[in-house]
Coordinates of C-alpha atoms in Angstrom, one line a residue:
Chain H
X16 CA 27.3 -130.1 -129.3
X17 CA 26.4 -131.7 -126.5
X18 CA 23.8 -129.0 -125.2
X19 CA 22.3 -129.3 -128.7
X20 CA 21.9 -132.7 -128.0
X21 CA 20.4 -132.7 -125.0
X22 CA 17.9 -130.3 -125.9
X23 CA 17.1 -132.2 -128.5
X24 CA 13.8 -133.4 -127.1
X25 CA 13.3 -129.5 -126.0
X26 CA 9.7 -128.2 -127.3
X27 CA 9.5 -124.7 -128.1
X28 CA 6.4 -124.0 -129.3
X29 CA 5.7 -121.2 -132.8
X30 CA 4.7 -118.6 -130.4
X31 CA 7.1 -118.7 -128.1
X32 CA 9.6 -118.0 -131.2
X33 CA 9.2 -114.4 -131.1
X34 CA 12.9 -113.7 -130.5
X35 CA 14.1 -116.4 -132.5
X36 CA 12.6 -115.3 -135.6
X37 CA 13.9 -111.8 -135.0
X38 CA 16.2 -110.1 -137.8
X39 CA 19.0 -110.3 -135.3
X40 CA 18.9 -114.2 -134.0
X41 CA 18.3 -115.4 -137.9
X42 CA 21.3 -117.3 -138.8
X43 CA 20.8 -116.9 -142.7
X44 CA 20.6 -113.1 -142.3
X45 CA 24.5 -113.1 -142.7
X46 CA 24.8 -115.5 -145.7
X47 CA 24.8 -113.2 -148.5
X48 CA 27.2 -111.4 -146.7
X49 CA 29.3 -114.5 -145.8
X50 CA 29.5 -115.7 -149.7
X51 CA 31.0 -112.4 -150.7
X52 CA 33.3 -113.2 -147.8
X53 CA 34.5 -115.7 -149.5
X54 CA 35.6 -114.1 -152.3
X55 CA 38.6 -112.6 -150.9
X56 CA 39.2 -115.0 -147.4
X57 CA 39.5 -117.6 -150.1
X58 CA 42.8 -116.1 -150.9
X59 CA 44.0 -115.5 -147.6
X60 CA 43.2 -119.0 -145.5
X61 CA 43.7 -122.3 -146.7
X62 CA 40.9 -123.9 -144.2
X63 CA 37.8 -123.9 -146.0
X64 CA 34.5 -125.6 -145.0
X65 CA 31.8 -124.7 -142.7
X66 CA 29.5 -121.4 -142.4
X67 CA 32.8 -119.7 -140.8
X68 CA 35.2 -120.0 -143.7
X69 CA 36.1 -119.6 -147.1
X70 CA 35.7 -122.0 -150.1
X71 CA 35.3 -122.9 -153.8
X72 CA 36.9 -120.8 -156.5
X73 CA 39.6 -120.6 -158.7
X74 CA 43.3 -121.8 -157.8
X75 CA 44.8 -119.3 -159.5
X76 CA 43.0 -116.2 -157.7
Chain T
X11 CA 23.0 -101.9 -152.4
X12 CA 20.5 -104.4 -152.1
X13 CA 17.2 -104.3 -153.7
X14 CA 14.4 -107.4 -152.6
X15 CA 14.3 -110.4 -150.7
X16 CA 16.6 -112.4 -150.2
X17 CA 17.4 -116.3 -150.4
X18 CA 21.0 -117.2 -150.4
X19 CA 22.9 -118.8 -153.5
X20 CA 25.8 -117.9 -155.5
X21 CA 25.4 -116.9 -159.4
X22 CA 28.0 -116.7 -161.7
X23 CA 28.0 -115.3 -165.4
X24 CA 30.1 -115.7 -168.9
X25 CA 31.8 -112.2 -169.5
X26 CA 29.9 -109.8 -170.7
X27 CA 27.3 -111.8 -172.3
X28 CA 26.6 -113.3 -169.0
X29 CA 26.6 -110.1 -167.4
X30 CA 23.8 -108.6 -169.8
X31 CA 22.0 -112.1 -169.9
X32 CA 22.0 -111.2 -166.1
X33 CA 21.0 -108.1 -166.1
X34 CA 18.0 -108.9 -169.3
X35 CA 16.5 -112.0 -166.7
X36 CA 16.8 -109.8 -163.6
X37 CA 15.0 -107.2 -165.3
X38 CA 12.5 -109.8 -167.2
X39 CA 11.8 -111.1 -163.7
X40 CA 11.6 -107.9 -162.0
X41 CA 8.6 -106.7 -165.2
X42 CA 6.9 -110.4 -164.6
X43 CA 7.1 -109.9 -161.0
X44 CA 3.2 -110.2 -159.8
X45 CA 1.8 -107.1 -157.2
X46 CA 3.7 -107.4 -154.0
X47 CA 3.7 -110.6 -152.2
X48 CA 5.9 -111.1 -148.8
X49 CA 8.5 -113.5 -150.5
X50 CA 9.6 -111.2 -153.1
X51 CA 12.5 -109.1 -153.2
X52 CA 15.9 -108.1 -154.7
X53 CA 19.3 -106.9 -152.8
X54 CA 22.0 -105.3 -154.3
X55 CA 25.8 -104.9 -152.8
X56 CA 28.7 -103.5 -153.2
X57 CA 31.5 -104.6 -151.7
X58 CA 35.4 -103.3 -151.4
X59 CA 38.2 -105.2 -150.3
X60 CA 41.6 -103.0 -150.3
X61 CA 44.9 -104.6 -148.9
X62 CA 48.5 -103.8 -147.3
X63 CA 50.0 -105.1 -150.4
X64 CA 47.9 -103.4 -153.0
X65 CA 45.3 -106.0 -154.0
X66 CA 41.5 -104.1 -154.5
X67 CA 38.3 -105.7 -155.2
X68 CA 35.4 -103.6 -156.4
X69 CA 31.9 -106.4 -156.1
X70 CA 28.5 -105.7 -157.4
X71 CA 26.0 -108.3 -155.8
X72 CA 22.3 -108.5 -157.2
X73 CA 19.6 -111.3 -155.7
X74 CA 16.3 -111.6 -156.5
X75 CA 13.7 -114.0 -155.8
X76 CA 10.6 -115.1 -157.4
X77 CA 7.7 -116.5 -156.4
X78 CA 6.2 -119.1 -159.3
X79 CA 3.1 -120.0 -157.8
X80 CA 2.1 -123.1 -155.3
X81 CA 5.4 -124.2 -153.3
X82 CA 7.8 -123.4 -155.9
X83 CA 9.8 -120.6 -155.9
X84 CA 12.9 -119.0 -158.2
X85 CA 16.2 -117.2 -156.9
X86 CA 18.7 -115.7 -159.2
X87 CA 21.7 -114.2 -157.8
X88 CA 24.6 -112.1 -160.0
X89 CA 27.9 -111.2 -159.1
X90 CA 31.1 -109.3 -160.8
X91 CA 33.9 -108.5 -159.4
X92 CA 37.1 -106.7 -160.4
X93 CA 40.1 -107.5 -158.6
X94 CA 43.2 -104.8 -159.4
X95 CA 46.4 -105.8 -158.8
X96 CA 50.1 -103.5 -158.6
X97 CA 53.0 -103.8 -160.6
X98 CA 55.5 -106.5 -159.6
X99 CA 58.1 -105.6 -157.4
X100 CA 60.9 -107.6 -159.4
X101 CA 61.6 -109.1 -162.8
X102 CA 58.9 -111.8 -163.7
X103 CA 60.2 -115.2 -162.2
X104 CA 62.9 -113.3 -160.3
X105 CA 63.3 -114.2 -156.4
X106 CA 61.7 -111.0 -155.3
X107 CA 58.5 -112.3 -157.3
X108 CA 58.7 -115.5 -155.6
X109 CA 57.7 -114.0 -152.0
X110 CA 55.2 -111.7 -153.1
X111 CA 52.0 -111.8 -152.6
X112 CA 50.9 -110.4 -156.2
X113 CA 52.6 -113.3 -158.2
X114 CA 49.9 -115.8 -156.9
X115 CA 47.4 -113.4 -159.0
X116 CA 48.3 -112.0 -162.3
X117 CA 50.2 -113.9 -165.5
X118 CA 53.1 -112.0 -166.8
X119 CA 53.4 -111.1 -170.5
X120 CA 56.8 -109.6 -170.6
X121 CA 58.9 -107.5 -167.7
X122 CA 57.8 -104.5 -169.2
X123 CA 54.5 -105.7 -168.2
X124 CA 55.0 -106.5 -165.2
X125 CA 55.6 -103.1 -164.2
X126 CA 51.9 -102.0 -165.1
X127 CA 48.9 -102.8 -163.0
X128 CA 46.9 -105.8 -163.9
X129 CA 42.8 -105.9 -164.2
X130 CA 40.8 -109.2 -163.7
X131 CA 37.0 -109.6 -164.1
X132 CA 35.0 -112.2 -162.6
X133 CA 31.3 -112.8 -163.3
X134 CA 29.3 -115.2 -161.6
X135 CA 25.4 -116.5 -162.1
X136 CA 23.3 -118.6 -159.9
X137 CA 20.2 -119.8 -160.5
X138 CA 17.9 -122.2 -158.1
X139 CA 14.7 -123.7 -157.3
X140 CA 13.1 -124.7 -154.4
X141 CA 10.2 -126.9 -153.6
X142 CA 8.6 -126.0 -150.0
X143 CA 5.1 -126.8 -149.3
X144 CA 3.0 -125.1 -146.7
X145 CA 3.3 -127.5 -144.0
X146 CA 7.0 -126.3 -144.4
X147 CA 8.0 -129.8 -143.0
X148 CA 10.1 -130.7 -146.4
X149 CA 11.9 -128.8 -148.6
X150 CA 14.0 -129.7 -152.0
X151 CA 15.7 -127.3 -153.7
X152 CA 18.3 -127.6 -156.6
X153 CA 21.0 -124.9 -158.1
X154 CA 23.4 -124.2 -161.4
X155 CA 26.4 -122.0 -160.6
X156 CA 28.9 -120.8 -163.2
X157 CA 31.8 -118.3 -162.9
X158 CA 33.9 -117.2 -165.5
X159 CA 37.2 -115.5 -165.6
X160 CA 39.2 -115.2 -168.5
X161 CA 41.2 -118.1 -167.8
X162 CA 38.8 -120.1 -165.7
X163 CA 35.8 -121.2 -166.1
X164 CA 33.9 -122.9 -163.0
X165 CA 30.8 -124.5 -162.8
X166 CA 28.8 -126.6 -160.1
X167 CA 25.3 -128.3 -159.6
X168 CA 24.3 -129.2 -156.0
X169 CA 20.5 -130.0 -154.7
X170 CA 19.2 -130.1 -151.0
X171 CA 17.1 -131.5 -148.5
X172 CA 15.7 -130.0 -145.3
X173 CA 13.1 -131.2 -143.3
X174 CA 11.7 -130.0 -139.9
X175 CA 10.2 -131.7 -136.9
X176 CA 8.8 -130.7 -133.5
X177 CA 6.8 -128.0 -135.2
X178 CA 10.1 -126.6 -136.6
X179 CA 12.0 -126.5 -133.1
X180 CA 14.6 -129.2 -134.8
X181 CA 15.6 -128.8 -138.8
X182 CA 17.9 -131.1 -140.8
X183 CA 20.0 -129.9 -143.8
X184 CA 21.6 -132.1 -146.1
X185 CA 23.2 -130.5 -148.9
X186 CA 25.3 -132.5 -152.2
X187 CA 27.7 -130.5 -154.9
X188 CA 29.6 -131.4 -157.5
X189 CA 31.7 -128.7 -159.2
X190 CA 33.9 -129.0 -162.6
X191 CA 36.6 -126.4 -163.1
X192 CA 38.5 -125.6 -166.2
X193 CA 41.8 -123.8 -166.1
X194 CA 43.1 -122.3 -169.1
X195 CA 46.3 -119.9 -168.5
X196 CA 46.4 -116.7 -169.8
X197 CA 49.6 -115.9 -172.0
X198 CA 52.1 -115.7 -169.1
X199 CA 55.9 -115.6 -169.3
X200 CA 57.9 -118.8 -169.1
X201 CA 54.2 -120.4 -168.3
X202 CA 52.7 -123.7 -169.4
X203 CA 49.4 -123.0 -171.2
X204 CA 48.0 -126.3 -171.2
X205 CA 44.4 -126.1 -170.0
X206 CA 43.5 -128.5 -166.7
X207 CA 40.8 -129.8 -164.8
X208 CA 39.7 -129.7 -161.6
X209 CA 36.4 -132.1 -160.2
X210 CA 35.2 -130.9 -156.5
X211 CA 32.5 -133.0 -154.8
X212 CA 30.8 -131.7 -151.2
X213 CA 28.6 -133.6 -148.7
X214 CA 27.2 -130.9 -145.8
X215 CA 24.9 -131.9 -143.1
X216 CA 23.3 -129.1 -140.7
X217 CA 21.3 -129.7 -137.4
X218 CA 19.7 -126.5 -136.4
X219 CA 17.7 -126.8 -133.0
X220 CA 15.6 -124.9 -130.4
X221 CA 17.4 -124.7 -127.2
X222 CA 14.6 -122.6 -125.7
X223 CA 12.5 -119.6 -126.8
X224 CA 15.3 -116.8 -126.6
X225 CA 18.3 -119.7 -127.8
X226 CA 19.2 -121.6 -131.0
X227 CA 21.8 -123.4 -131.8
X228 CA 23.8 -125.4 -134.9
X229 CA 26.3 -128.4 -135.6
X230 CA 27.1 -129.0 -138.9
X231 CA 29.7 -131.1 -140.9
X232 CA 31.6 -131.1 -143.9
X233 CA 33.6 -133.3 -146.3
X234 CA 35.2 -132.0 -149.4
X235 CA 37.4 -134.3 -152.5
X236 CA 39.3 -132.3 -154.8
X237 CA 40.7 -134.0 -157.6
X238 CA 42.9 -132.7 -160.7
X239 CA 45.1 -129.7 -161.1
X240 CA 45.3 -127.2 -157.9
X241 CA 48.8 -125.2 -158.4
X242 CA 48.7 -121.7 -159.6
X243 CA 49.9 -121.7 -163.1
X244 CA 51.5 -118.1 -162.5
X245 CA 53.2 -118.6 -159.4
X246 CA 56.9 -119.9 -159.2
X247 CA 58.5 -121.3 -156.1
X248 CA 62.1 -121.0 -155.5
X249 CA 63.5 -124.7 -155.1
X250 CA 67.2 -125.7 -155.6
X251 CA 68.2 -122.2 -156.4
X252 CA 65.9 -121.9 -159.3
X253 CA 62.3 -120.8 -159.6
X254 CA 60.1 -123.8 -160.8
X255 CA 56.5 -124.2 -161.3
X256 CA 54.4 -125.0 -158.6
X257 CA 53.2 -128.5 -158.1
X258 CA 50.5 -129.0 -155.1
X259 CA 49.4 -132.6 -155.0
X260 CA 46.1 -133.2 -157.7
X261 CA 43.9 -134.7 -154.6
X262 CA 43.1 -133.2 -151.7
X263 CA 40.3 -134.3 -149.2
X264 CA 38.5 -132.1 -146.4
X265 CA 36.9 -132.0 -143.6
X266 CA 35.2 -129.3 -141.3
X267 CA 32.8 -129.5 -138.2
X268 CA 31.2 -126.6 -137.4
X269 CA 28.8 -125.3 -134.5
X270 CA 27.0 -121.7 -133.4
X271 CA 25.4 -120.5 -131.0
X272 CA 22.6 -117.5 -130.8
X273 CA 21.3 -116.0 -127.9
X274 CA 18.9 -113.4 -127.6
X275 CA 19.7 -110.6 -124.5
X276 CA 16.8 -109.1 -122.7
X277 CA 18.3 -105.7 -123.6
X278 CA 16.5 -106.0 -127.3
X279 CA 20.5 -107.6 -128.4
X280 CA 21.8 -111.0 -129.4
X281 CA 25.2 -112.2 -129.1
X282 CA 26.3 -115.0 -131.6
X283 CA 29.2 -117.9 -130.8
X284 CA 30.5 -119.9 -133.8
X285 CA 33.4 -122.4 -133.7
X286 CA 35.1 -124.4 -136.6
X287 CA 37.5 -127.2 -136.5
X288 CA 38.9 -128.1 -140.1
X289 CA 41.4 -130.4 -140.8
X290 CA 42.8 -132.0 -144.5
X291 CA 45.0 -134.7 -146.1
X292 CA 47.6 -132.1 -147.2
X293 CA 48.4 -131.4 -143.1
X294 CA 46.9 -128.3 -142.2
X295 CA 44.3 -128.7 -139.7
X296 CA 42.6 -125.1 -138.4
X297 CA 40.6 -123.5 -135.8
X298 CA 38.4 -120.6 -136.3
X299 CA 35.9 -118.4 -133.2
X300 CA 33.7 -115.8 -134.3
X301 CA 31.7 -113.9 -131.9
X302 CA 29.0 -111.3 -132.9
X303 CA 26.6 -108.7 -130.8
X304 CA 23.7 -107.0 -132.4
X305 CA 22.0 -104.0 -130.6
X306 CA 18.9 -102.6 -131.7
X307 CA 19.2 -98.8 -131.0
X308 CA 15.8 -97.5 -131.5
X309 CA 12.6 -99.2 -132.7
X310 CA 14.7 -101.0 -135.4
X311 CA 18.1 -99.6 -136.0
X312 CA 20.9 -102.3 -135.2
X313 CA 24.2 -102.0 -134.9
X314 CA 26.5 -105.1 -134.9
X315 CA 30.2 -105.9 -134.1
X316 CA 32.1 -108.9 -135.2
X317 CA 35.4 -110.6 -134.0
X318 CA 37.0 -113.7 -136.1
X319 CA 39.6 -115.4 -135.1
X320 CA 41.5 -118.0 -137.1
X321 CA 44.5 -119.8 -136.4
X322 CA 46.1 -123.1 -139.1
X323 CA 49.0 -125.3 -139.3
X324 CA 51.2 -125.2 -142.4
X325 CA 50.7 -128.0 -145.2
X326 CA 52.8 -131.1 -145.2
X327 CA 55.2 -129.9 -148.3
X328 CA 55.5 -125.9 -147.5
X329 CA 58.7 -124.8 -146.7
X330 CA 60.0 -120.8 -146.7
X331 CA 62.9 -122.1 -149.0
X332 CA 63.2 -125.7 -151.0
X333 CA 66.9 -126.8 -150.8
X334 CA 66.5 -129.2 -153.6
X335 CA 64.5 -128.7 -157.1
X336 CA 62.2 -132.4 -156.0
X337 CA 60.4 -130.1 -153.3
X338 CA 59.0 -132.6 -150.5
X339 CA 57.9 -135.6 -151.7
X340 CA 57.9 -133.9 -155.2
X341 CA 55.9 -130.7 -154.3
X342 CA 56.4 -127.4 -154.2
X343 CA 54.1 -124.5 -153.1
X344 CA 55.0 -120.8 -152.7
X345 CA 51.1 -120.4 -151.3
X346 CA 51.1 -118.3 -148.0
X347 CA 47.7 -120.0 -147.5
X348 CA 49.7 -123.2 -146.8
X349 CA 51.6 -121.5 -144.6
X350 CA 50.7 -121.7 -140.1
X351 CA 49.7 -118.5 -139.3
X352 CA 47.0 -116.6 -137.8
X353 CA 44.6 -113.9 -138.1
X354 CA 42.2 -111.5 -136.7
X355 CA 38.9 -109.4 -137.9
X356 CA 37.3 -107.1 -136.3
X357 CA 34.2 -105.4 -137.4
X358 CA 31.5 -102.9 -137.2
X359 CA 27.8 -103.1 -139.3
X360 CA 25.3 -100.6 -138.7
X361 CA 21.4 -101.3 -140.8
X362 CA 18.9 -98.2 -140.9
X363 CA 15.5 -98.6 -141.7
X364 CA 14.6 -95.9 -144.3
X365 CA 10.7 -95.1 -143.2
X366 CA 8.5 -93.4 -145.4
X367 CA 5.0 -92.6 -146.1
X368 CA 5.7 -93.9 -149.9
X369 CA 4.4 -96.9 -150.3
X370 CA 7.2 -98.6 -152.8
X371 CA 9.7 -97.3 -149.9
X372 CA 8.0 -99.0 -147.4
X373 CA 10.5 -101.7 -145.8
X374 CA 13.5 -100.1 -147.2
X375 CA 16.5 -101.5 -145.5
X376 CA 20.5 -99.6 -146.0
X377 CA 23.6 -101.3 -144.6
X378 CA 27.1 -99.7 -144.0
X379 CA 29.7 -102.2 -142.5
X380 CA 33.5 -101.9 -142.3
X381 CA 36.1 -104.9 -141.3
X382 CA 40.0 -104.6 -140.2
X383 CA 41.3 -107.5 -141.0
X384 CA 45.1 -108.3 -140.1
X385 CA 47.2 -111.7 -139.9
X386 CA 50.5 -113.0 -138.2
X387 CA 52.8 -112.0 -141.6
X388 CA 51.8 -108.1 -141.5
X389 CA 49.1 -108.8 -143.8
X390 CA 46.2 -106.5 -143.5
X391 CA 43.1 -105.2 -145.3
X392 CA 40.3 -103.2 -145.2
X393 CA 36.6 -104.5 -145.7
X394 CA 33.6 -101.4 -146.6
X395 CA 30.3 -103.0 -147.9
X396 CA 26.7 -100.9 -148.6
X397 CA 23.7 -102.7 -149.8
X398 CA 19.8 -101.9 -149.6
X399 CA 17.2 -104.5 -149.3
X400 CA 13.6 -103.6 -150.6
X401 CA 11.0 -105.6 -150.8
X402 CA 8.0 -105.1 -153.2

């Protein structure tokens, strides 16, 4: 947190973002996949919140 | 299989009413679709989750989204899944019931029942709109979510705001939901069929930042209320020698901070570090790490492997065994999610590019991926999940 902090003021420019917008550094690439994650670590972990867990459904699952 | 373009958001469906209204909008949209523009597309999954226990899931994912002219756009996104669960391994409300890991998932109609193999079908729908002009420095968007089982019935608006500065080297997400459940048992030996309610409201924030031209990072945080009824109606705990209902507290309030890491390698790879500290009012508090590498092998096949790791602290009021029928503090819970424990994943995602001179094959994407995933209580289960992109 703190380095994202301090780079806050960091200027990266659109064309220097060549490897940032690649298929393999795009942090929404994975989403899809991480909602039908959810569907069964719901289940199994009781620590939802965040891109890195579980969440939402039905008690009773 | 995925078929399209993506943009991320859950969709939910009313049996199979929903699951042909799905199916007649997807294909409406898919007819009113104008010639190919670079925002379009539709994905479609499948997805397979098999445990050590028994438990499959078979999920069929479709997402499309729709360009409606100007800086609005339309995404719909479909789901159904069909979870199949074993025959109990003892009488219905018995002890040997009470530990197992398919009580917390099926009603019981009678012991002979319990001896067959239960079926469950989930559908979900999810529709949005978003609002993004072309300086791309604002962006609104707002969704409707519903999911229907046959005894629950969930449902959730939410709307969000993003803006970028720095030319887009620094973006802000801030993201509201509200979400109103309704439980309604399913006929279920010695079980209470009094339908409940359940209100959820969630309050995410997301910094995503430019630490240089090959890194990017994220923070985020999230805090979650829960109010109203959160016990499993099917599941019994065994309390004062008895087995009695379960009773989890009816408000709950969360909290998660979350940050990641992406760097790209020199080598055409990226590795990925993600942490998560999440902590609640009912006493578990958690950490998760994931780390992922991609490769590109080729001109544009990648490869990518995965390791989770989460470890959590048991809730307040879970014991193994409950000496006395009160529970703690009144409540009882036979949820192994409540329960400290940890767990590993480990997995393996490989994406071809299919390339061919056809012109409605052209940026055809396949993706095979397999997960192990195993926890301290000799739980395991096996992940496989194939989808194709395409855009048109």
């Amino acid at each position: 947190m703190l380095l994202l902090a301090s780079a806050g003021c960091a200027t990266v420019h659109p064309w220097q973002r060549e490897h940032l917008a690649d298929r393999i550094m795009d942090p929404q690439a994975v989403a899809r996949e991480r909602a039908a994650e959810r569907h069964w670590m719901e289940t199994r972990e009781g620590a939802i919140g965040g891109p890195l867990g579980g969440g939402g459904g039905c008690a009773c699952n | 299989m995925q078929l399209g373009k993506r943009r991320r958001c859950p969709a939910a469906g009313r049996g199979a009413v929903l699951s042909a209204a799905l199916g007649a909008a997807l294909a409406a949209a898919l007819a009113a679709a104008p010639p190919a523009r670079a925002d379009q597309q539709v994905d479609a999954t499948y997805h397979y989750f098999g445990d050590s226990v028994g438990n499959s899931i078979d999920s069929w994912v479709a997402d499309f989204r729709q360009s409606l002219g100007g800086p609005w756009s339309l995404a719909l996104r479909g789901m159904l899944d069909r979870v199949h669960l074993p025959p109990l391994p003892g009488l219905p409300g018995s002890q040997e019931n009470v530990d197992a890991i398919t009580t917390a998932s099926r009603p019981v109609e009678s012991a002979v029942l319990s001896k067959e193999s239960y079926t469950k079908q989930r559908e979900e729908l999810t529709g949005s709109l978003h609002w993004q002009p072309h300086d791309r420095r604002v962006r609104l968007s707002g969704s409707y979510y519903v999911s229907h089982e046959s005894d629950f019935l969930g449902q959730q608006v939410s709307a969000t705001l993003g803006r970028d500065w720095n030319g887009g080297a620094s973006a802000l997400a801030l993201r509201g939901a509200f979400g109103f459940d309704r439980i309604h048992p399913d006929e279920h030996t010695g079980g209470d069929p009094t339908a409940r309610h359940r209100a959820t409201l969630d309050v995410t924030g997301t910094w995503v930042q430019s630490l240089s031209p090959r890194a990017q990072g994220q923070i985020g945080v999230e805090f979650t209320t829960v109010n109203g009824y959160q016990s499993n109606p099917y599941r019994k705990v065994y309390a004062g020698g008895q087995p009695l209902p379960e009773t989890h507290p009816e408000s709950r309030v969360r909290g998660a901070l979350f940050g990641q890491v992406d760097r790209w390698l020199t080598t055409r790879a990226s590795v990925s570090f993600g942490a998560r500290y999440y902590a609640d009012d009912w006493g578990i508090q958690a950490g998760t790490f994931d780390a992922i590498f991609n490769q590109y092998l080729g001109d544009h096949l990648i490869v990518r492997y995965r390791y989770r790791y989460h470890v959590q602290s048991a809730a307040s009021f879970y014991r193994d065994l409950y000496a006395s029928a009160a529970g703690i503090d009144g409540y009882r819970t036979a949820d192994y999610k409540l329960q400290d424990f940890d767990s590993n994943l480990f997995g393996i995602k490989v994406s071809v590019p299919i390339e061919s001179r056809r012109a409605w094959l052209d940026g055809l994407l396949v993706d095979f991926k397999y997960e192990r995933y195993f926890d301290s209580h000799s739980f395991a289960a096996n992940v496989l999940e194939t989808g194709m992109s395409w855009p048109f």
